[in-house]
PDB file of C-alpha atoms in Angstrom:
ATOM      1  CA  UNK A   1     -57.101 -28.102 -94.387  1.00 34.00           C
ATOM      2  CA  UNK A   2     -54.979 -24.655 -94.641  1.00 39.00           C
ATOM      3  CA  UNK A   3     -52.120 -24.645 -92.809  1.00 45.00           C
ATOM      4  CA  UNK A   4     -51.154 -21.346 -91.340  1.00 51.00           C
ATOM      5  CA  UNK A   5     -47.582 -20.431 -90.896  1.00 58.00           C
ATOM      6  CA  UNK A   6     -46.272 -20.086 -87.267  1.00 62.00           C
ATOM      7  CA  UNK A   7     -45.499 -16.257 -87.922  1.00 62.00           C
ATOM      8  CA  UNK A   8     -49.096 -15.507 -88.872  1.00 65.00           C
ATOM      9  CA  UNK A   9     -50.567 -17.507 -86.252  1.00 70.00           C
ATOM     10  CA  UNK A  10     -48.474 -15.626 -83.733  1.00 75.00           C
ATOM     11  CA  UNK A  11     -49.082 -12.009 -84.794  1.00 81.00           C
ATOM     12  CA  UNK A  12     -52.900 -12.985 -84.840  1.00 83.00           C
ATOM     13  CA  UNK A  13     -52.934 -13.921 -81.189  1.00 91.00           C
ATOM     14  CA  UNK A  14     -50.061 -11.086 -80.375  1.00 87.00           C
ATOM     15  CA  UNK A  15     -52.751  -9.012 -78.672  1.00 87.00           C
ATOM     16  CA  UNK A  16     -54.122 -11.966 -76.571  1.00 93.00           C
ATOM     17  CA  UNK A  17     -51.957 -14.645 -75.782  1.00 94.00           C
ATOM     18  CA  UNK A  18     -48.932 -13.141 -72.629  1.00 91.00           C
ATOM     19  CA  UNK A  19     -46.867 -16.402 -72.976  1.00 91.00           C
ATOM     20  CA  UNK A  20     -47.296 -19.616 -74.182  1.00 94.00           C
ATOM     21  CA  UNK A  21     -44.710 -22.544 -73.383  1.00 92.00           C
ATOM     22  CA  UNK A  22     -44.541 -26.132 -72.843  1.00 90.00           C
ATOM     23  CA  UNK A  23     -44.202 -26.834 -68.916  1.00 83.00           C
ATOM     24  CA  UNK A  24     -42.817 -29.426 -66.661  1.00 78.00           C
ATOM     25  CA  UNK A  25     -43.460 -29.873 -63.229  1.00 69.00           C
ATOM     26  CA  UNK A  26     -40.732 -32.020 -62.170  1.00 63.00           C
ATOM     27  CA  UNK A  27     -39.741 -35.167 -61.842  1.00 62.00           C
ATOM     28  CA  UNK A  28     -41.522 -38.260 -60.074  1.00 59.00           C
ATOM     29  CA  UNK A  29     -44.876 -39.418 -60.016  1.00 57.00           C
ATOM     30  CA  UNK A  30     -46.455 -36.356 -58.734  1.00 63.00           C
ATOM     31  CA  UNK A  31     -45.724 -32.677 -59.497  1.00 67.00           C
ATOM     32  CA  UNK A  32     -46.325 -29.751 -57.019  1.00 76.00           C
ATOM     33  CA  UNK A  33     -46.608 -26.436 -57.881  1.00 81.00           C
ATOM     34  CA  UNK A  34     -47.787 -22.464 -56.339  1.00 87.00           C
ATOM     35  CA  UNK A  35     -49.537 -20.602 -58.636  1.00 89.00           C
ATOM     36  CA  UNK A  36     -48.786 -17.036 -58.007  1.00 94.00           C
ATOM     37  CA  UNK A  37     -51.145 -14.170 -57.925  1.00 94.00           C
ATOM     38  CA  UNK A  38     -51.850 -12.653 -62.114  1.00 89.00           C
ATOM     39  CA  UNK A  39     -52.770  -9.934 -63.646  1.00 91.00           C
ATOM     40  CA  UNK A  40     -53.932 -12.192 -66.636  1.00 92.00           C
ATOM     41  CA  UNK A  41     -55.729 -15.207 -66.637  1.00 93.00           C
ATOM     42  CA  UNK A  42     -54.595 -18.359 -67.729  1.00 94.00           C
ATOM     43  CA  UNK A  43     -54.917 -22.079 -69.392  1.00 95.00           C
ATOM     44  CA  UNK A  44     -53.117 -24.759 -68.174  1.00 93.00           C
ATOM     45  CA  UNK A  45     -53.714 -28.031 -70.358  1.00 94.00           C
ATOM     46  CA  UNK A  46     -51.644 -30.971 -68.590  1.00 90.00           C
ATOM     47  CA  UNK A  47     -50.972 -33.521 -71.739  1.00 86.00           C
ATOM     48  CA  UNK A  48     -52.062 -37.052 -69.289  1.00 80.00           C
ATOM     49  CA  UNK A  49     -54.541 -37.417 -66.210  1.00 80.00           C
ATOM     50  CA  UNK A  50     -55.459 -34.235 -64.735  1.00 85.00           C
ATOM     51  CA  UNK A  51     -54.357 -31.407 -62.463  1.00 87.00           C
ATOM     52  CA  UNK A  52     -55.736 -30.909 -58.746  1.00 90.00           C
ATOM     53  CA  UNK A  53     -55.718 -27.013 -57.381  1.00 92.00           C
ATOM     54  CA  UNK A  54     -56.305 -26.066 -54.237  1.00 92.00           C
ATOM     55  CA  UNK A  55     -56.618 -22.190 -53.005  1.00 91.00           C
ATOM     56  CA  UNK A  56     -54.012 -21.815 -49.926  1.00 88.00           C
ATOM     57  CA  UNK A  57     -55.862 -20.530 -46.901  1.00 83.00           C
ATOM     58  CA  UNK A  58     -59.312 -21.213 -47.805  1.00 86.00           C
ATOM     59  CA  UNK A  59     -60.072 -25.335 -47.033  1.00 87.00           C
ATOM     60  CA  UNK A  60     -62.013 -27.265 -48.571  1.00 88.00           C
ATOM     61  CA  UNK A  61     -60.895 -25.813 -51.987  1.00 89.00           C
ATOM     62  CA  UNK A  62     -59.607 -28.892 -53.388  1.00 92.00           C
ATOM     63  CA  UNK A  63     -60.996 -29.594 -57.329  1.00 93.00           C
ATOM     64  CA  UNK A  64     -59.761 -31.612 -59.705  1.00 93.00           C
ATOM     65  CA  UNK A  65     -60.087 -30.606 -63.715  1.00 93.00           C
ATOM     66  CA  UNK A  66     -58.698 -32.385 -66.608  1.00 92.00           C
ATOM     67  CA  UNK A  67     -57.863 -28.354 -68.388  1.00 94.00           C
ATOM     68  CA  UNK A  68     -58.300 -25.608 -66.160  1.00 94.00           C
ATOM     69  CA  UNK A  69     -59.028 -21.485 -67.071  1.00 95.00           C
ATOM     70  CA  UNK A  70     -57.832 -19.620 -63.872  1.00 94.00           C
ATOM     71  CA  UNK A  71     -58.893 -15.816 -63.548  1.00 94.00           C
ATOM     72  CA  UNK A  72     -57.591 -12.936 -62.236  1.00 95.00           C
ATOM     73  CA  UNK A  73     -56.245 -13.687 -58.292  1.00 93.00           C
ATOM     74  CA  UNK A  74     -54.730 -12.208 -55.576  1.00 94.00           C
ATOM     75  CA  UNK A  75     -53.750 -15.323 -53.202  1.00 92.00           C
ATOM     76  CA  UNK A  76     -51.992 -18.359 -54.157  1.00 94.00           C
ATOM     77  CA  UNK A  77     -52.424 -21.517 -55.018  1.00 92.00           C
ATOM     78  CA  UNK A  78     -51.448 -25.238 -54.914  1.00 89.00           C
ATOM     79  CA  UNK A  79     -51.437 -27.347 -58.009  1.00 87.00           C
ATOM     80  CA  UNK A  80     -50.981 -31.377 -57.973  1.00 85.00           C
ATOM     81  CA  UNK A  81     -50.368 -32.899 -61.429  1.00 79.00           C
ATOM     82  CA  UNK A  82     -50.114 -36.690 -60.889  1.00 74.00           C
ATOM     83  CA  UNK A  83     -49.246 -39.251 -63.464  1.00 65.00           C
ATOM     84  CA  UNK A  84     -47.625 -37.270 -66.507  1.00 60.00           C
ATOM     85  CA  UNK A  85     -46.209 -33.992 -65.640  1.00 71.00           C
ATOM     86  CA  UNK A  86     -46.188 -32.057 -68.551  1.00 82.00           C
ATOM     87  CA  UNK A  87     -48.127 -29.762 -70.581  1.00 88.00           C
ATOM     88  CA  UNK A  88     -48.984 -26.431 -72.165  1.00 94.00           C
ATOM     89  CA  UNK A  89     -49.745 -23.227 -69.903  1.00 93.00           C
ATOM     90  CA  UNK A  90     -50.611 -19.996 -71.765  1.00 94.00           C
ATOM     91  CA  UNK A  91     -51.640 -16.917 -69.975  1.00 95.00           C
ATOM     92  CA  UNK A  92     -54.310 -14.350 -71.827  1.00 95.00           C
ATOM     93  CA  UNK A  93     -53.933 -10.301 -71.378  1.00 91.00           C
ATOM     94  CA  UNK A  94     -57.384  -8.867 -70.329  1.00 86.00           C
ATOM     95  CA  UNK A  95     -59.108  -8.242 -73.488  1.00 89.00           C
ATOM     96  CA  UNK A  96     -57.699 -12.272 -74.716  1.00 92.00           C
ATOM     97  CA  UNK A  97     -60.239 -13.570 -72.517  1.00 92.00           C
ATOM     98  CA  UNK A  98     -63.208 -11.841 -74.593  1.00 92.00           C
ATOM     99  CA  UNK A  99     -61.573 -12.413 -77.931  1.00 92.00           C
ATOM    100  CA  UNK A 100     -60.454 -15.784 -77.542  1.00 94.00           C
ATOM    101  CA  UNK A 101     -62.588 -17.175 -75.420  1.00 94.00           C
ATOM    102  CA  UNK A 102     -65.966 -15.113 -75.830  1.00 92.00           C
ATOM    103  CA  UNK A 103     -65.948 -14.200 -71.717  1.00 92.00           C
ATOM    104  CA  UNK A 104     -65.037 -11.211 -70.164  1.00 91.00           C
ATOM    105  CA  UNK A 105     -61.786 -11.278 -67.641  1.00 93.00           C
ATOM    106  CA  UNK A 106     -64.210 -10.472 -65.141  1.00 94.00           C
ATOM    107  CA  UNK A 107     -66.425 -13.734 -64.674  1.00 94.00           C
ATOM    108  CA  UNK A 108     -63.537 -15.846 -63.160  1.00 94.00           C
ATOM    109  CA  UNK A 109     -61.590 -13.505 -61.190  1.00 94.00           C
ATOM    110  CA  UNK A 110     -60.628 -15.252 -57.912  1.00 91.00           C
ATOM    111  CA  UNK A 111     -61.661 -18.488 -59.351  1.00 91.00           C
ATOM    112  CA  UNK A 112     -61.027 -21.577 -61.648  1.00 93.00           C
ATOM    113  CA  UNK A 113     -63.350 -23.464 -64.120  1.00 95.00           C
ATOM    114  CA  UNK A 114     -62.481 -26.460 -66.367  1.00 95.00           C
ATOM    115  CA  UNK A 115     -61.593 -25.632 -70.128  1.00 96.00           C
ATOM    116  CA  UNK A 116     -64.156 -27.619 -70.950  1.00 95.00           C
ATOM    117  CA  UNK A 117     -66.985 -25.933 -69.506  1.00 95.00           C
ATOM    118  CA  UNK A 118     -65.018 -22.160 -70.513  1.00 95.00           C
ATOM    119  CA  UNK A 119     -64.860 -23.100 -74.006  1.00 95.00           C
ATOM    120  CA  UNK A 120     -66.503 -26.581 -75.004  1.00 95.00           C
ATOM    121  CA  UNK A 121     -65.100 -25.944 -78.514  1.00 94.00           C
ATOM    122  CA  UNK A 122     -61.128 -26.051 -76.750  1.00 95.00           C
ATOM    123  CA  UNK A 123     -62.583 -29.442 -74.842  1.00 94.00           C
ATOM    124  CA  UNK A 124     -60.620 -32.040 -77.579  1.00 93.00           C
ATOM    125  CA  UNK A 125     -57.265 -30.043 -76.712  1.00 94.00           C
ATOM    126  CA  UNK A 126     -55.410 -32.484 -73.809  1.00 93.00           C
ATOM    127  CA  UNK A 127     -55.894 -35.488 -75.858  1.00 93.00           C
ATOM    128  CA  UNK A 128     -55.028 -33.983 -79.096  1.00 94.00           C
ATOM    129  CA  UNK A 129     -51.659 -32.618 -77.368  1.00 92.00           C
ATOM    130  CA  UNK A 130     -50.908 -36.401 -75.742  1.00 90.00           C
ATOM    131  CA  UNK A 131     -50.329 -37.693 -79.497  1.00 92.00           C
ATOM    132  CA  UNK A 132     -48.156 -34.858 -80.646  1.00 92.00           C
ATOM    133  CA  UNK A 133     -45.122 -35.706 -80.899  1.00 90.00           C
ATOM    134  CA  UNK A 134     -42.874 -32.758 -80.746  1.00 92.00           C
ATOM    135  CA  UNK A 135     -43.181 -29.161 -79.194  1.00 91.00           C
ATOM    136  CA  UNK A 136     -43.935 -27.172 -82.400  1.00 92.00           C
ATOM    137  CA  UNK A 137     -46.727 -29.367 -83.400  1.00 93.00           C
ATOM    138  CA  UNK A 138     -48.270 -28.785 -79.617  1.00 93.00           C
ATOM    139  CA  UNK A 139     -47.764 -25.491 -80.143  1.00 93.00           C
ATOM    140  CA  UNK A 140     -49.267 -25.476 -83.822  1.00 93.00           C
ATOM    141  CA  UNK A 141     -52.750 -27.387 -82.026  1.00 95.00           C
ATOM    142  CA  UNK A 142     -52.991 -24.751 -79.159  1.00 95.00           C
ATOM    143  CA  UNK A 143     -52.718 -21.581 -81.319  1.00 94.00           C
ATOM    144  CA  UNK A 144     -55.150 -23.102 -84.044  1.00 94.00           C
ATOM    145  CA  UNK A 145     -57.239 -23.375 -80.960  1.00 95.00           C
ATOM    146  CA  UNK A 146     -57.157 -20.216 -80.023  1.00 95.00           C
ATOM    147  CA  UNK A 147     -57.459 -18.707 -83.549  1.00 94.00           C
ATOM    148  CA  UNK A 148     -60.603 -20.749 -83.920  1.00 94.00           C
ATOM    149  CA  UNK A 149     -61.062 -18.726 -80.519  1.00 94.00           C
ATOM    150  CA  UNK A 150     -60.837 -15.312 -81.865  1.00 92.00           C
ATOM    151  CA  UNK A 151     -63.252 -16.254 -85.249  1.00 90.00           C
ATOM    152  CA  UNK A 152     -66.098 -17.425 -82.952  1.00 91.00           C
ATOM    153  CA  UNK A 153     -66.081 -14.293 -80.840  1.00 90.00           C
ATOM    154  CA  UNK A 154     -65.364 -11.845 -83.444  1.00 82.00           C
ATOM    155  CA  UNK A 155     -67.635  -9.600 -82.507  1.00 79.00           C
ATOM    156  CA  UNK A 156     -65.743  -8.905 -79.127  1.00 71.00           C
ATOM    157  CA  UNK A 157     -63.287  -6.227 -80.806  1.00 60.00           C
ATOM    158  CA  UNK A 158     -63.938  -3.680 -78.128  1.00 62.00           C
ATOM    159  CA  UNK A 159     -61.728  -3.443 -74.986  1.00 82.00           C
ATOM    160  CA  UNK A 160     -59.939  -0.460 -76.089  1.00 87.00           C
ATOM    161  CA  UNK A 161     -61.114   2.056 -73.477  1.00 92.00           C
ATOM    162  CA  UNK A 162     -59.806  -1.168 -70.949  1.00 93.00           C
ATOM    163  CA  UNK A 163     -56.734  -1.109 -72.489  1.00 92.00           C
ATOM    164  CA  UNK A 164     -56.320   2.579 -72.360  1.00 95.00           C
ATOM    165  CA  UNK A 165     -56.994   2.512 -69.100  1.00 96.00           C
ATOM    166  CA  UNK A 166     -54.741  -0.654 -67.569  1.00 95.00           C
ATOM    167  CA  UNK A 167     -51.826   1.681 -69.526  1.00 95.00           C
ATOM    168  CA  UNK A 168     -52.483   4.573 -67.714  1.00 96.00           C
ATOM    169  CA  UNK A 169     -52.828   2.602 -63.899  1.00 96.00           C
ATOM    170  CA  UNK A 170     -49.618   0.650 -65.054  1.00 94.00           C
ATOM    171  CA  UNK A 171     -47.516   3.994 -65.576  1.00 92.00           C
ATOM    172  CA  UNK A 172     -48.966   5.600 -62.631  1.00 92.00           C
ATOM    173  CA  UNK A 173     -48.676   4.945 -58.509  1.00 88.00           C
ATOM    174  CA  UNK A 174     -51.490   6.595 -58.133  1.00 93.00           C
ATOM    175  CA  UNK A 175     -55.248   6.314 -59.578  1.00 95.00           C
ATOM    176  CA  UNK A 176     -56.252   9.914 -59.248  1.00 95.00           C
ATOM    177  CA  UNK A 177     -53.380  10.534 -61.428  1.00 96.00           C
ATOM    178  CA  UNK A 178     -54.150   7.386 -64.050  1.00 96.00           C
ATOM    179  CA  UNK A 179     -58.012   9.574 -64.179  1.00 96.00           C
ATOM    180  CA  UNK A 180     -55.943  12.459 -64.882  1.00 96.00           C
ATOM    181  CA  UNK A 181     -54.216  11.355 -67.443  1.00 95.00           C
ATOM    182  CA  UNK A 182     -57.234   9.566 -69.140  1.00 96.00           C
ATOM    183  CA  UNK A 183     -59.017  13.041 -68.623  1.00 96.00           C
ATOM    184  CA  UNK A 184     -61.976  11.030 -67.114  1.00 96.00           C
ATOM    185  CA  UNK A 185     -62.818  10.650 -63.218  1.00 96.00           C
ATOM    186  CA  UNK A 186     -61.501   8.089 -60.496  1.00 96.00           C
ATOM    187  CA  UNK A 187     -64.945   6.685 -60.145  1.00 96.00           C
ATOM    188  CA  UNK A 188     -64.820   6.377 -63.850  1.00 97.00           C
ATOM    189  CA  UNK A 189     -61.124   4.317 -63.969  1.00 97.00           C
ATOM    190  CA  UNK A 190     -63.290   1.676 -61.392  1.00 97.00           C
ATOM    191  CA  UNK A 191     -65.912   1.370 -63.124  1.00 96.00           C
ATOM    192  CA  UNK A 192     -64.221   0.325 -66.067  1.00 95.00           C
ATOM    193  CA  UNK A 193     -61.670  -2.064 -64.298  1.00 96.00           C
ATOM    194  CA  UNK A 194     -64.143  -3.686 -62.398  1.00 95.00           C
ATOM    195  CA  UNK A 195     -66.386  -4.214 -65.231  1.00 94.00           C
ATOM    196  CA  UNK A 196     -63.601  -5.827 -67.423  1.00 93.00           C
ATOM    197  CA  UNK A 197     -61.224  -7.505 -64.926  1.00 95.00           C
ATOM    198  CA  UNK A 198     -63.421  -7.825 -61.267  1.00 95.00           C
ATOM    199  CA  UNK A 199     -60.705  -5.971 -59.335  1.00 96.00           C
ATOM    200  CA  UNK A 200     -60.083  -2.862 -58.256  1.00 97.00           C
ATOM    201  CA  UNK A 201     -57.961   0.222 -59.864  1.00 97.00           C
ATOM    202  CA  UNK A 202     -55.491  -0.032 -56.402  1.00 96.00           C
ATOM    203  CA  UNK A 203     -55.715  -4.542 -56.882  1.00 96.00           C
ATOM    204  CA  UNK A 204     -54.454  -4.177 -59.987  1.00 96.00           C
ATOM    205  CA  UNK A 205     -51.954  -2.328 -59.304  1.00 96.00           C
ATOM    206  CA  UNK A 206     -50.868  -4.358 -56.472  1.00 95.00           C
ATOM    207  CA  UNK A 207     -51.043  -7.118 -58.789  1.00 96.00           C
ATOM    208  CA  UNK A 208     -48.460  -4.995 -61.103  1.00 95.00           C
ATOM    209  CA  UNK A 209     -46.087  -4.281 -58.297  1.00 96.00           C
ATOM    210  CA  UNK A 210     -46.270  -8.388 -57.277  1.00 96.00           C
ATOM    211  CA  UNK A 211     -45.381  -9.353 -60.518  1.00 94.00           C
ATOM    212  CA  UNK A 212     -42.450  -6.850 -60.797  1.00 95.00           C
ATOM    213  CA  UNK A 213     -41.085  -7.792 -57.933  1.00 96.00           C
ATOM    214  CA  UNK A 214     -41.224 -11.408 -58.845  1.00 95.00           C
ATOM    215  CA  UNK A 215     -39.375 -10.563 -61.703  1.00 94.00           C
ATOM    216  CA  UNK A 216     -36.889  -8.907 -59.959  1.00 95.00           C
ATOM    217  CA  UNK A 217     -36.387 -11.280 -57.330  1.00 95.00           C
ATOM    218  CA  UNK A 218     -35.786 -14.356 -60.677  1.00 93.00           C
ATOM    219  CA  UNK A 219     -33.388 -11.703 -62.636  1.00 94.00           C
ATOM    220  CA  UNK A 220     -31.098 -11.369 -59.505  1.00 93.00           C
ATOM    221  CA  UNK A 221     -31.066 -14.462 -58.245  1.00 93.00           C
ATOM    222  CA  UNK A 222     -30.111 -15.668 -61.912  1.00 91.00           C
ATOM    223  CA  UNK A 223     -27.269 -13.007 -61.604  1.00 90.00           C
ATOM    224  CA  UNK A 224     -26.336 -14.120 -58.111  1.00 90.00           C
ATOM    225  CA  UNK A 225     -27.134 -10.848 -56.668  1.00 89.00           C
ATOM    226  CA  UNK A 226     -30.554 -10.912 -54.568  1.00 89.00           C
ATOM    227  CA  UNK A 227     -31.233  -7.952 -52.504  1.00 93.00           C
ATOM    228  CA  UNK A 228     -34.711  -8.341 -51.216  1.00 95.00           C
ATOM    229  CA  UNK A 229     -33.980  -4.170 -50.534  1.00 95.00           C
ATOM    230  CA  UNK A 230     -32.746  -3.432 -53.792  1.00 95.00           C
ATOM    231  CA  UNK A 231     -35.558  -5.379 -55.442  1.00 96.00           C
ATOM    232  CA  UNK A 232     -38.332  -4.257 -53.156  1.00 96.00           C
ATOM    233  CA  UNK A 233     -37.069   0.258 -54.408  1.00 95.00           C
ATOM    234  CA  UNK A 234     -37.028  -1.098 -58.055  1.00 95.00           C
ATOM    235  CA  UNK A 235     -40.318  -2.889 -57.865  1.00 94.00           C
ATOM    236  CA  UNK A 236     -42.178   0.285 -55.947  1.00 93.00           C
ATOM    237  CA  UNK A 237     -42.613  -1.043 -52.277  1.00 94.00           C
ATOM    238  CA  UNK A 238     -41.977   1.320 -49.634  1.00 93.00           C
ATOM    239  CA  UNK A 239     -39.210  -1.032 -48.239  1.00 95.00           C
ATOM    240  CA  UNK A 240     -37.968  -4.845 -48.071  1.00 95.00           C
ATOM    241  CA  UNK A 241     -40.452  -4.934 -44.752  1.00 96.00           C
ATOM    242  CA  UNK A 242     -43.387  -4.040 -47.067  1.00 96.00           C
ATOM    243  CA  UNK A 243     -42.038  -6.344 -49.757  1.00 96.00           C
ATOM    244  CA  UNK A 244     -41.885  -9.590 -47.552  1.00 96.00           C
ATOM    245  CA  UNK A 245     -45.498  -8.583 -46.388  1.00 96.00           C
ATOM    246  CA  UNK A 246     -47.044  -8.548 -49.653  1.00 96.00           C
ATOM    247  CA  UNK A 247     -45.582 -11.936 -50.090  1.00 95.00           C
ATOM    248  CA  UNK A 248     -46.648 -13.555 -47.492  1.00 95.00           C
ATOM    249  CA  UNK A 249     -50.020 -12.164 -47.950  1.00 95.00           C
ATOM    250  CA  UNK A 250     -50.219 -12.880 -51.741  1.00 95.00           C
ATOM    251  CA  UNK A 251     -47.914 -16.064 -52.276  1.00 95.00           C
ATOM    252  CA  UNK A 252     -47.988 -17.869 -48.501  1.00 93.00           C
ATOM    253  CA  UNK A 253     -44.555 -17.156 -48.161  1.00 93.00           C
ATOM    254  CA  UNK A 254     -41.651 -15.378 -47.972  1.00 94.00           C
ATOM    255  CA  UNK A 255     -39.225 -14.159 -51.323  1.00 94.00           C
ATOM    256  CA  UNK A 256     -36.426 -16.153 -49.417  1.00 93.00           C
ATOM    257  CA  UNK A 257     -38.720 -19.714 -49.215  1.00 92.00           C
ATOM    258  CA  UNK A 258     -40.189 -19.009 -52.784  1.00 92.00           C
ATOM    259  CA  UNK A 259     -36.350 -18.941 -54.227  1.00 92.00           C
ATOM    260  CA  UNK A 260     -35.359 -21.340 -52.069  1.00 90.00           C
ATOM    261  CA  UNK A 261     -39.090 -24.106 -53.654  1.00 86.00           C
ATOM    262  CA  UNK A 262     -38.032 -22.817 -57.271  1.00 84.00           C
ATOM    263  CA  UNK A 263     -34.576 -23.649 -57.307  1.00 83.00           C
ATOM    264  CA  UNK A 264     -33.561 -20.140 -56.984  1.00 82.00           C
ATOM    265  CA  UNK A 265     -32.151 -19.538 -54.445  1.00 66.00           C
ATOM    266  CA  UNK A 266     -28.646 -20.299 -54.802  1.00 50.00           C
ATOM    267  CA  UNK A 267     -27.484 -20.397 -58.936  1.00 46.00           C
ATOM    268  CA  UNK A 268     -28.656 -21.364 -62.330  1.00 44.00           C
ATOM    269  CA  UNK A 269     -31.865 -21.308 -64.338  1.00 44.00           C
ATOM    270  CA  UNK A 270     -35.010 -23.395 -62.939  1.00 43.00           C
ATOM    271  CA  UNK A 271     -36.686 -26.451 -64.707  1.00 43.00           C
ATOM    272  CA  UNK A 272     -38.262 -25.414 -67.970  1.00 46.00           C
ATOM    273  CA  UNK A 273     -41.789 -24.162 -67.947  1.00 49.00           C
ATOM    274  CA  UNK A 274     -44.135 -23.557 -65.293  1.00 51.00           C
ATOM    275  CA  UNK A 275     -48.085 -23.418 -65.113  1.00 54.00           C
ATOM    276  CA  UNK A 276     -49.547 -20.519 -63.530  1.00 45.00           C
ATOM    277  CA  UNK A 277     -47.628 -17.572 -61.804  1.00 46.00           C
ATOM    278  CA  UNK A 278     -44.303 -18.852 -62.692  1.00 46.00           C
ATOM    279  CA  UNK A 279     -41.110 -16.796 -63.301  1.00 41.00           C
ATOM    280  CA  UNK A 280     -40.823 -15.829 -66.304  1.00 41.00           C
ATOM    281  CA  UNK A 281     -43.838 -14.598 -67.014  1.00 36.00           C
ATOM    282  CA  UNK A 282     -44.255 -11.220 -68.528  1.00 31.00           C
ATOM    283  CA  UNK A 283     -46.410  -8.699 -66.958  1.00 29.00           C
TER     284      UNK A 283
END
């Protein structure tokens, strides 16, 4: 077998892989968690049992999967992880869901699908990371994974009109002005973010703003400093009225009560790792 150092392995999947990071969900016999609205997909491989996700606001949404691949979404949801409470949880940039998974972003935006069935070849992964026996070899197994990934699908190399194109809506407020910039029309810019992600040009950038704001909201309350006003100008909301609405449209709650469930709220960093939509991840 060729082992492949960790540095190699990393700049391979640089392009692909957002975060990947061991996660806890707390302690007891059953771990709760709200998975915040993305602009990436992601993997969350619990290392016992199985996890149970429900979408908030939309009943009767209750599965359970023993891996789970969650696209692209714009509500929250619930995850219930009973038994053992840790695992891995890696989120994929746009174009990592082609290349290391052989689908585009687009066919699981809004929804969730066991690993299993995304990738069959990724299926062995929960059981193989149960007998690890150390972070850096569960770490080692996942990235293998995913490099496997990327040699399967090696064909999908394209994306970079996507890419081009997610850069240009990132910098920008406005879409018109992302077309401008690409020298290519509005109708164009959707056409091309639908196709790869299943959004909108204006979702994703709502997604953007959510996520910056999220950050915001985790940097100051780490520095003992929130001001849902301050963060809301920084993060390009029209005001902390607009930013509270978003919230409570997108993550069932307020900034306030989503500090207040992460531990936030009042000093000090919160329990290491979280699956999907949690606070450190980069956007």
């Amino acid at each position: 077998m060729t082992i492949v150092p960790a540095h190699q392995r990393s700049a391979a999947l640089a392009p692909f892989v957002a975060t990947l990071s061991a996660y806890e969900l707390g302690p007891g016999p059953v771990g709760v968690h709200r998975g915040l609205p993305s602009s990436t997909m992601s993997i969350t491989i619990p290392e016992t049992d199985s996890l149970e996700i429900a979408w908030l606001g939309r009943p009767g949404s209750r599965e359970r999967f023993r891996a789970v691949v969650a696209g692209l979404h714009l509500d929250a949801a619930e995850l219930r992880q009973e038994g053992g409470t840790r695992g891995v949880w890696l989120t994929l940039s746009p174009l990592g869901a082609g290349a290391l998974l052989g689908i585009p972003a687009s066919a699981l935006t809004g929804h969730v699908a066991d690993l299993a069935e995304v990738a069959p070849a990724m299926a062995h992964l929960p059981e193989q990371l149960a007998a690890c026996r150390s972070w850096p070899q569960r770490r080692a197994l996942v990235e293998g994974a995913l490099i496997a990934g990327r040699v399967r699908h090696e064909e999908n190399t394209g994306g970079h009109e996507l890419q081009a194109t997610l850069a240009a809506l990132s910098g920008t407020a406005r879409v018109q002005e992302a077309a401008r910039l690409l020298g290519c029309s509005r109708r164009h810019v959707s056409g091309t973010v639908r196709t790869g992600l299943g959004v909108t040009p204006k979702q994703y950038q709502r997604l953007l703003r959510f996520e910056a704001a999220r950050g915001g909201l985790v940097a100051a309350a780490r520095a003992g400093t929130v001001s849902l006003a301050a963060v809301a100008a920084a993060s390009g909301f029209a005001d902390q009225a607009h930013l509270t609405r978003e919230w409570r449209a997108m993550a069932g709650c307020t900034p306030t009560e989503w500090l207040r469930a992460e531990g936030l709220a009042a000093q000090g960093p919160p329990a290491r790792g979280r699956p999907p939509g949690h606070e450190d991840a980069p956007r």
